[in-house]
Amino acid sequence: MNSPVNEKVQALMEAAHDRAAKALGLTCTGPLAWGFLGVTLGRRAGDRWLRVSRTAKRNAGRKQGEGIVGASELVPDGVPRPRLYEVHDWTDVEWAFEAEVLDYVTQPIVSPDRADIDRDPGLPDEWWADLRQALALLAEVEGVKTTVRDGWIERAFPQFLGIPAPAKVERVTGHGDLHWGNLTAAPLCLLDWERWGLVPFGYDAGLLHANSLLVPDVAARIRREFAPTLDTPAGRIGELAALAEMLQAVARGWYPDLAPRLVARAEALTGVRPPVPVRSEVSA
């Protein structure tokens, strides 16, 4: 979805990807697929996909029950996602690298170049039913990681929504990054399981809705499909958490076209116009 930020990052990640492919005995072909700010790099290897990510060396080591490996162990097969086959991790002087071998997904990603959409993808009724079922199954899983932390909510609601943080946040297990760049067209497949875990009830649907606001018909479809979730007090808090996170991204320079719609939706839910977004380093 993104390109590397500079030539140094590009060289670093391409070398890491080559190292992982050699270690795993894979021959990669086709175009490189860059993740956010060059933090991840993926490429096809036959009927597999090799994805390599990097983080600071101090963060090395996969945590039990989290990320792609945790999802492969805990999330039922009824939730459609690429199967994980193998991992290969290593560190160098500065970075920790994690490589995963996954299924190569043949169906197109709904929005391969951005998280939001600016046109209706025309998804069939069966796709929407499959998405509802997938999120319902996922909600029953015992999640380990708290993806949207209480401390962040306490700071972000006043800063980005202009309202006090809720006294209580109901949580369920969710995907944690449910946007159009992480969903395929029919048949449905959910991609990128790095953030899955305990999220505010309604957060996943709220985040997808926020990323659909440039296409009112799709946003309305999400509100209908997930009305039993979003039209509840707990679901409203979850949607507001998603909006606060999106408005934080706006403050960092992202989503300039979407920003007025995000502000309007937040005001419609709360009756309070959010503060003018300013650059922030608050981390969720």
mmCIF file of C-alpha atoms in Angstrom:
data_model
loop_
_atom_site.group_PDB
_atom_site.id
_atom_site.type_symbol
_atom_site.label_atom_id
_atom_site.label_comp_id
_atom_site.label_asym_id
_atom_site.label_seq_id
_atom_site.Cartn_x
_atom_site.Cartn_y
_atom_site.Cartn_z
ATOM 1 C CA MET A 1 0.000 0.000 0.000
ATOM 2 C CA ASN A 2 2.966 2.331 0.521
ATOM 3 C CA SER A 3 6.479 2.913 -0.690
ATOM 4 C CA PRO A 4 9.617 2.984 1.472
ATOM 5 C CA VAL A 5 10.449 6.371 2.914
ATOM 6 C CA ASN A 6 13.941 6.538 1.437
ATOM 7 C CA GLU A 7 16.615 4.572 -0.409
ATOM 8 C CA LYS A 8 18.270 3.427 2.829
ATOM 9 C CA VAL A 9 15.047 1.824 4.072
ATOM 10 C CA GLN A 10 14.442 0.306 0.654
ATOM 11 C CA ALA A 11 17.906 -1.273 0.550
ATOM 12 C CA LEU A 12 17.598 -2.510 4.136
ATOM 13 C CA MET A 13 14.250 -4.207 3.593
ATOM 14 C CA GLU A 14 15.092 -5.668 0.187
ATOM 15 C CA ALA A 15 18.231 -7.226 1.660
ATOM 16 C CA ALA A 16 16.218 -8.580 4.605
ATOM 17 C CA HIS A 17 13.625 -10.048 2.254
ATOM 18 C CA ASP A 18 16.345 -11.702 0.156
ATOM 19 C CA ARG A 19 17.908 -13.137 3.318
ATOM 20 C CA ALA A 20 14.609 -14.563 4.494
ATOM 21 C CA ALA A 21 13.841 -16.086 1.102
ATOM 22 C CA LYS A 22 17.228 -17.790 1.032
ATOM 23 C CA ALA A 23 16.858 -19.099 4.579
ATOM 24 C CA LEU A 24 13.402 -20.472 3.819
ATOM 25 C CA GLY A 25 14.308 -21.920 0.441
ATOM 26 C CA LEU A 26 11.925 -19.702 -1.511
ATOM 27 C CA THR A 27 12.236 -18.159 -4.954
ATOM 28 C CA CYS A 28 10.338 -14.879 -5.071
ATOM 29 C CA THR A 29 9.002 -13.308 -8.246
ATOM 30 C CA GLY A 30 6.765 -10.424 -9.203
ATOM 31 C CA PRO A 31 6.495 -6.902 -7.815
ATOM 32 C CA LEU A 32 7.446 -5.863 -4.297
ATOM 33 C CA ALA A 33 4.539 -4.972 -2.004
ATOM 34 C CA TRP A 34 5.498 -2.311 0.535
ATOM 35 C CA GLY A 35 3.685 -1.774 3.800
ATOM 36 C CA PHE A 36 3.313 1.376 5.872
ATOM 37 C CA LEU A 37 6.453 3.538 5.677
ATOM 38 C CA GLY A 38 8.494 0.585 4.487
ATOM 39 C CA VAL A 39 8.114 -1.315 7.765
ATOM 40 C CA THR A 40 6.948 -4.427 5.901
ATOM 41 C CA LEU A 41 7.793 -5.896 2.520
ATOM 42 C CA GLY A 42 6.040 -8.767 0.805
ATOM 43 C CA ARG A 43 6.524 -10.699 -2.412
ATOM 44 C CA ARG A 44 5.066 -13.753 -4.090
ATOM 45 C CA ALA A 45 6.874 -17.107 -3.975
ATOM 46 C CA GLY A 46 4.829 -19.498 -6.094
ATOM 47 C CA ASP A 47 1.633 -20.271 -4.206
ATOM 48 C CA ARG A 48 3.096 -18.668 -1.075
ATOM 49 C CA TRP A 49 3.673 -15.093 0.072
ATOM 50 C CA LEU A 50 6.790 -14.063 1.962
ATOM 51 C CA ARG A 51 6.272 -11.108 4.263
ATOM 52 C CA VAL A 52 9.149 -9.517 6.194
ATOM 53 C CA SER A 53 8.735 -6.839 8.854
ATOM 54 C CA ARG A 54 11.159 -4.945 11.023
ATOM 55 C CA THR A 55 11.061 -3.358 14.458
ATOM 56 C CA ALA A 56 13.599 -1.909 16.867
ATOM 57 C CA LYS A 57 15.946 -4.564 18.260
ATOM 58 C CA ARG A 58 14.700 -3.866 21.802
ATOM 59 C CA ASN A 59 11.289 -5.174 20.722
ATOM 60 C CA ALA A 60 12.606 -8.466 19.374
ATOM 61 C CA GLY A 61 10.636 -11.627 20.065
ATOM 62 C CA ARG A 62 7.100 -12.660 19.252
ATOM 63 C CA LYS A 63 4.679 -12.539 22.164
ATOM 64 C CA GLN A 64 2.610 -15.603 22.919
ATOM 65 C CA GLY A 65 -0.872 -15.436 21.397
ATOM 66 C CA GLU A 66 -0.262 -12.219 19.473
ATOM 67 C CA GLY A 67 0.247 -11.255 15.851
ATOM 68 C CA ILE A 68 0.125 -13.595 12.883
ATOM 69 C CA VAL A 69 1.435 -16.583 14.816
ATOM 70 C CA GLY A 70 -1.088 -16.072 17.616
ATOM 71 C CA ALA A 71 -3.909 -15.800 15.093
ATOM 72 C CA SER A 72 -2.822 -19.040 13.432
ATOM 73 C CA GLU A 73 -2.990 -20.784 16.802
ATOM 74 C CA LEU A 74 -6.147 -19.282 18.296
ATOM 75 C CA VAL A 75 -8.457 -17.996 15.563
ATOM 76 C CA PRO A 76 -10.797 -20.645 14.081
ATOM 77 C CA ASP A 77 -10.610 -21.620 10.424
ATOM 78 C CA GLY A 78 -14.082 -20.147 9.907
ATOM 79 C CA VAL A 79 -12.463 -16.714 9.915
ATOM 80 C CA PRO A 80 -11.030 -16.481 6.384
ATOM 81 C CA ARG A 81 -7.372 -15.466 6.340
ATOM 82 C CA PRO A 82 -4.108 -16.577 4.729
ATOM 83 C CA ARG A 83 -2.712 -19.754 6.275
ATOM 84 C CA LEU A 84 0.650 -19.452 8.031
ATOM 85 C CA TYR A 85 3.241 -22.084 7.079
ATOM 86 C CA GLU A 86 6.557 -21.016 8.523
ATOM 87 C CA VAL A 87 8.375 -18.183 10.282
ATOM 88 C CA HIS A 88 11.995 -17.063 10.350
ATOM 89 C CA ASP A 89 13.237 -14.352 12.730
ATOM 90 C CA TRP A 90 16.619 -12.736 13.315
ATOM 91 C CA THR A 91 18.268 -9.559 14.604
ATOM 92 C CA ASP A 92 21.142 -7.378 13.509
ATOM 93 C CA VAL A 93 22.880 -4.484 15.234
ATOM 94 C CA GLU A 94 19.831 -2.192 15.110
ATOM 95 C CA TRP A 95 16.769 -4.108 13.929
ATOM 96 C CA ALA A 96 14.725 -7.194 14.667
ATOM 97 C CA PHE A 97 13.244 -8.878 11.598
ATOM 98 C CA GLU A 98 10.289 -11.249 11.399
ATOM 99 C CA ALA A 99 9.443 -13.243 8.273
ATOM 100 C CA GLU A 100 6.288 -15.255 7.626
ATOM 101 C CA VAL A 101 5.392 -17.613 4.815
ATOM 102 C CA LEU A 102 1.662 -17.357 4.071
ATOM 103 C CA ASP A 103 -0.807 -18.378 1.395
ATOM 104 C CA TYR A 104 -0.640 -16.257 -1.719
ATOM 105 C CA VAL A 105 -4.091 -14.692 -1.948
ATOM 106 C CA THR A 106 -5.356 -14.682 -5.528
ATOM 107 C CA GLN A 107 -8.505 -12.570 -5.148
ATOM 108 C CA PRO A 108 -7.981 -8.786 -5.381
ATOM 109 C CA ILE A 109 -7.701 -6.544 -2.338
ATOM 110 C CA VAL A 110 -10.637 -4.140 -2.210
ATOM 111 C CA SER A 111 -8.381 -1.078 -1.900
ATOM 112 C CA PRO A 112 -4.755 -2.047 -2.544
ATOM 113 C CA ASP A 113 -3.336 1.497 -2.458
ATOM 114 C CA ARG A 114 -5.121 3.097 0.507
ATOM 115 C CA ALA A 115 -7.013 2.204 3.666
ATOM 116 C CA ASP A 116 -10.181 4.106 2.757
ATOM 117 C CA ILE A 117 -12.254 4.037 -0.425
ATOM 118 C CA ASP A 118 -13.527 6.732 -2.770
ATOM 119 C CA ARG A 119 -15.841 4.523 -4.856
ATOM 120 C CA ASP A 120 -18.275 1.696 -4.228
ATOM 121 C CA PRO A 121 -16.508 -1.678 -4.677
ATOM 122 C CA GLY A 122 -19.862 -3.324 -5.455
ATOM 123 C CA LEU A 123 -19.520 -6.227 -3.021
ATOM 124 C CA PRO A 124 -22.251 -8.891 -3.136
ATOM 125 C CA ASP A 125 -24.646 -9.683 -0.294
ATOM 126 C CA GLU A 126 -22.771 -12.921 0.404
ATOM 127 C CA TRP A 127 -19.577 -10.959 1.069
ATOM 128 C CA TRP A 128 -21.280 -8.865 3.713
ATOM 129 C CA ALA A 129 -22.776 -11.971 5.337
ATOM 130 C CA ASP A 130 -19.327 -13.574 5.411
ATOM 131 C CA LEU A 131 -17.833 -10.480 7.043
ATOM 132 C CA ARG A 132 -20.500 -10.455 9.752
ATOM 133 C CA GLN A 133 -19.909 -14.130 10.421
ATOM 134 C CA ALA A 134 -16.131 -13.713 10.516
ATOM 135 C CA LEU A 135 -16.302 -10.912 13.084
ATOM 136 C CA ALA A 136 -18.850 -12.842 15.157
ATOM 137 C CA LEU A 137 -16.572 -15.897 15.250
ATOM 138 C CA LEU A 138 -13.575 -13.743 16.072
ATOM 139 C CA ALA A 139 -15.428 -12.097 18.958
ATOM 140 C CA GLU A 140 -15.702 -15.512 20.626
ATOM 141 C CA VAL A 141 -11.934 -16.076 20.631
ATOM 142 C CA GLU A 142 -9.979 -15.475 23.820
ATOM 143 C CA GLY A 143 -7.778 -12.573 22.788
ATOM 144 C CA VAL A 144 -4.482 -11.859 24.526
ATOM 145 C CA LYS A 145 -3.343 -8.414 23.398
ATOM 146 C CA THR A 146 -5.232 -5.237 24.289
ATOM 147 C CA THR A 147 -5.073 -3.375 20.994
ATOM 148 C CA VAL A 148 -6.708 -0.062 21.906
ATOM 149 C CA ARG A 149 -5.485 0.655 25.406
ATOM 150 C CA ASP A 150 -7.488 2.370 28.150
ATOM 151 C CA GLY A 151 -4.731 4.919 28.713
ATOM 152 C CA TRP A 152 -4.878 5.978 25.076
ATOM 153 C CA ILE A 153 -8.684 6.286 25.214
ATOM 154 C CA GLU A 154 -8.421 8.491 28.302
ATOM 155 C CA ARG A 155 -6.173 10.915 26.416
ATOM 156 C CA ALA A 156 -7.579 10.625 22.902
ATOM 157 C CA PHE A 157 -11.293 11.206 23.571
ATOM 158 C CA PRO A 158 -10.760 14.725 24.996
ATOM 159 C CA GLN A 159 -7.979 15.560 22.542
ATOM 160 C CA PHE A 160 -9.531 14.377 19.300
ATOM 161 C CA LEU A 161 -13.274 14.202 20.024
ATOM 162 C CA GLY A 162 -13.647 17.007 22.579
ATOM 163 C CA ILE A 163 -15.511 14.781 25.057
ATOM 164 C CA PRO A 164 -14.559 12.994 28.278
ATOM 165 C CA ALA A 165 -13.352 9.426 28.020
ATOM 166 C CA PRO A 166 -15.988 6.800 28.864
ATOM 167 C CA ALA A 167 -16.026 5.430 32.390
ATOM 168 C CA LYS A 168 -16.227 1.878 31.035
ATOM 169 C CA VAL A 169 -15.176 0.268 27.755
ATOM 170 C CA GLU A 170 -16.677 -3.093 26.814
ATOM 171 C CA ARG A 171 -14.190 -5.211 24.893
ATOM 172 C CA VAL A 172 -14.344 -8.153 22.515
ATOM 173 C CA THR A 173 -11.731 -9.867 20.407
ATOM 174 C CA GLY A 174 -11.417 -8.183 17.030
ATOM 175 C CA HIS A 175 -9.157 -7.755 14.025
ATOM 176 C CA GLY A 176 -7.945 -4.340 15.172
ATOM 177 C CA ASP A 177 -7.098 -2.983 11.712
ATOM 178 C CA LEU A 178 -10.253 -3.542 9.694
ATOM 179 C CA HIS A 179 -9.957 -1.242 6.705
ATOM 180 C CA TRP A 180 -10.340 -1.716 2.961
ATOM 181 C CA GLY A 181 -6.659 -2.392 2.379
ATOM 182 C CA ASN A 182 -6.914 -5.455 4.610
ATOM 183 C CA LEU A 183 -9.976 -7.018 2.972
ATOM 184 C CA THR A 184 -10.256 -8.887 -0.291
ATOM 185 C CA ALA A 185 -13.187 -8.902 -2.655
ATOM 186 C CA ALA A 186 -15.181 -12.120 -2.942
ATOM 187 C CA PRO A 187 -14.292 -14.527 -1.612
ATOM 188 C CA LEU A 188 -13.628 -12.594 1.571
ATOM 189 C CA CYS A 189 -10.213 -12.858 3.190
ATOM 190 C CA LEU A 190 -8.973 -10.792 6.154
ATOM 191 C CA LEU A 191 -5.337 -9.748 5.862
ATOM 192 C CA ASP A 192 -2.699 -8.367 8.270
ATOM 193 C CA TRP A 193 -3.220 -9.837 11.730
ATOM 194 C CA GLU A 194 -0.623 -7.801 13.594
ATOM 195 C CA ARG A 195 -3.146 -5.840 15.702
ATOM 196 C CA TRP A 196 -5.738 -8.488 16.451
ATOM 197 C CA GLY A 197 -6.781 -8.778 20.085
ATOM 198 C CA LEU A 198 -9.121 -7.123 22.572
ATOM 199 C CA VAL A 199 -10.740 -4.039 21.066
ATOM 200 C CA PRO A 200 -13.690 -1.887 22.161
ATOM 201 C CA PHE A 201 -17.018 -3.453 21.177
ATOM 202 C CA GLY A 202 -17.935 -1.919 17.812
ATOM 203 C CA TYR A 203 -14.395 -0.794 17.031
ATOM 204 C CA ASP A 204 -13.884 -3.000 13.970
ATOM 205 C CA ALA A 205 -17.183 -2.020 12.357
ATOM 206 C CA GLY A 206 -16.602 1.609 13.357
ATOM 207 C CA LEU A 207 -13.153 1.653 11.778
ATOM 208 C CA LEU A 208 -14.427 0.177 8.518
ATOM 209 C CA HIS A 209 -17.279 2.686 8.563
ATOM 210 C CA ALA A 210 -14.874 5.596 9.107
ATOM 211 C CA ASN A 211 -12.836 4.438 6.117
ATOM 212 C CA SER A 212 -16.016 4.429 4.006
ATOM 213 C CA LEU A 213 -17.291 7.939 4.657
ATOM 214 C CA LEU A 214 -16.282 9.213 1.210
ATOM 215 C CA VAL A 215 -18.808 6.742 -0.252
ATOM 216 C CA PRO A 216 -22.117 7.361 1.569
ATOM 217 C CA ASP A 217 -23.828 4.265 0.125
ATOM 218 C CA VAL A 218 -21.125 1.963 1.491
ATOM 219 C CA ALA A 219 -21.098 3.750 4.861
ATOM 220 C CA ALA A 220 -24.865 3.321 5.045
ATOM 221 C CA ARG A 221 -24.501 -0.373 4.186
ATOM 222 C CA ILE A 222 -22.075 -0.834 7.080
ATOM 223 C CA ARG A 223 -24.457 0.914 9.459
ATOM 224 C CA ARG A 224 -27.232 -1.455 8.358
ATOM 225 C CA GLU A 225 -25.133 -4.609 8.452
ATOM 226 C CA PHE A 226 -23.706 -3.843 11.887
ATOM 227 C CA ALA A 227 -26.660 -2.030 13.429
ATOM 228 C CA PRO A 228 -26.934 -4.583 16.281
ATOM 229 C CA THR A 229 -23.408 -3.544 17.250
ATOM 230 C CA LEU A 230 -23.152 0.124 16.346
ATOM 231 C CA ASP A 231 -26.642 1.081 17.576
ATOM 232 C CA THR A 232 -25.815 0.272 21.196
ATOM 233 C CA PRO A 233 -24.139 2.390 23.881
ATOM 234 C CA ALA A 234 -21.099 0.099 23.930
ATOM 235 C CA GLY A 235 -20.902 0.049 20.124
ATOM 236 C CA ARG A 236 -21.088 3.823 20.004
ATOM 237 C CA ILE A 237 -18.032 3.997 22.267
ATOM 238 C CA GLY A 238 -16.229 1.566 19.980
ATOM 239 C CA GLU A 239 -17.040 3.649 16.913
ATOM 240 C CA LEU A 240 -15.892 6.796 18.698
ATOM 241 C CA ALA A 241 -12.603 5.076 19.555
ATOM 242 C CA ALA A 242 -12.146 4.335 15.852
ATOM 243 C CA LEU A 243 -12.967 7.933 14.933
ATOM 244 C CA ALA A 244 -10.532 9.250 17.532
ATOM 245 C CA GLU A 245 -7.796 7.073 16.069
ATOM 246 C CA MET A 246 -8.586 8.295 12.563
ATOM 247 C CA LEU A 247 -8.603 11.931 13.721
ATOM 248 C CA GLN A 248 -5.241 11.334 15.351
ATOM 249 C CA ALA A 249 -4.011 10.181 11.940
ATOM 250 C CA VAL A 250 -5.451 13.359 10.425
ATOM 251 C CA ALA A 251 -3.434 15.364 12.948
ATOM 252 C CA ARG A 252 -0.343 13.567 11.672
ATOM 253 C CA GLY A 253 -1.083 14.562 8.086
ATOM 254 C CA TRP A 254 -3.072 11.570 6.837
ATOM 255 C CA TYR A 255 -6.564 11.425 5.263
ATOM 256 C CA PRO A 256 -6.922 15.089 4.235
ATOM 257 C CA ASP A 257 -9.948 14.333 2.019
ATOM 258 C CA LEU A 258 -11.618 12.206 4.658
ATOM 259 C CA ALA A 259 -11.029 14.615 7.552
ATOM 260 C CA PRO A 260 -14.240 16.713 7.190
ATOM 261 C CA ARG A 261 -16.346 13.542 7.065
ATOM 262 C CA LEU A 262 -14.659 12.171 10.175
ATOM 263 C CA VAL A 263 -15.294 15.422 12.044
ATOM 264 C CA ALA A 264 -18.934 15.463 10.933
ATOM 265 C CA ARG A 265 -19.521 11.845 11.943
ATOM 266 C CA ALA A 266 -17.978 12.383 15.371
ATOM 267 C CA GLU A 267 -20.121 15.477 15.902
ATOM 268 C CA ALA A 268 -23.234 13.567 14.831
ATOM 269 C CA LEU A 269 -22.546 10.930 17.490
ATOM 270 C CA THR A 270 -21.596 13.251 20.345
ATOM 271 C CA GLY A 271 -23.211 16.626 19.642
ATOM 272 C CA VAL A 272 -19.771 18.172 20.133
ATOM 273 C CA ARG A 273 -17.603 19.384 17.276
ATOM 274 C CA PRO A 274 -14.140 17.853 17.636
ATOM 275 C CA PRO A 275 -11.199 20.205 18.119
ATOM 276 C CA VAL A 276 -9.325 21.251 15.004
ATOM 277 C CA PRO A 277 -6.832 18.424 14.470
ATOM 278 C CA VAL A 278 -3.253 19.326 15.292
ATOM 279 C CA ARG A 279 -0.130 17.245 14.951
ATOM 280 C CA SER A 280 0.073 14.742 17.793
ATOM 281 C CA GLU A 281 2.357 11.940 18.872
ATOM 282 C CA VAL A 282 -0.168 10.200 21.157
ATOM 283 C CA SER A 283 0.211 6.459 20.531
ATOM 284 C CA ALA A 284 -2.610 3.914 20.642
#
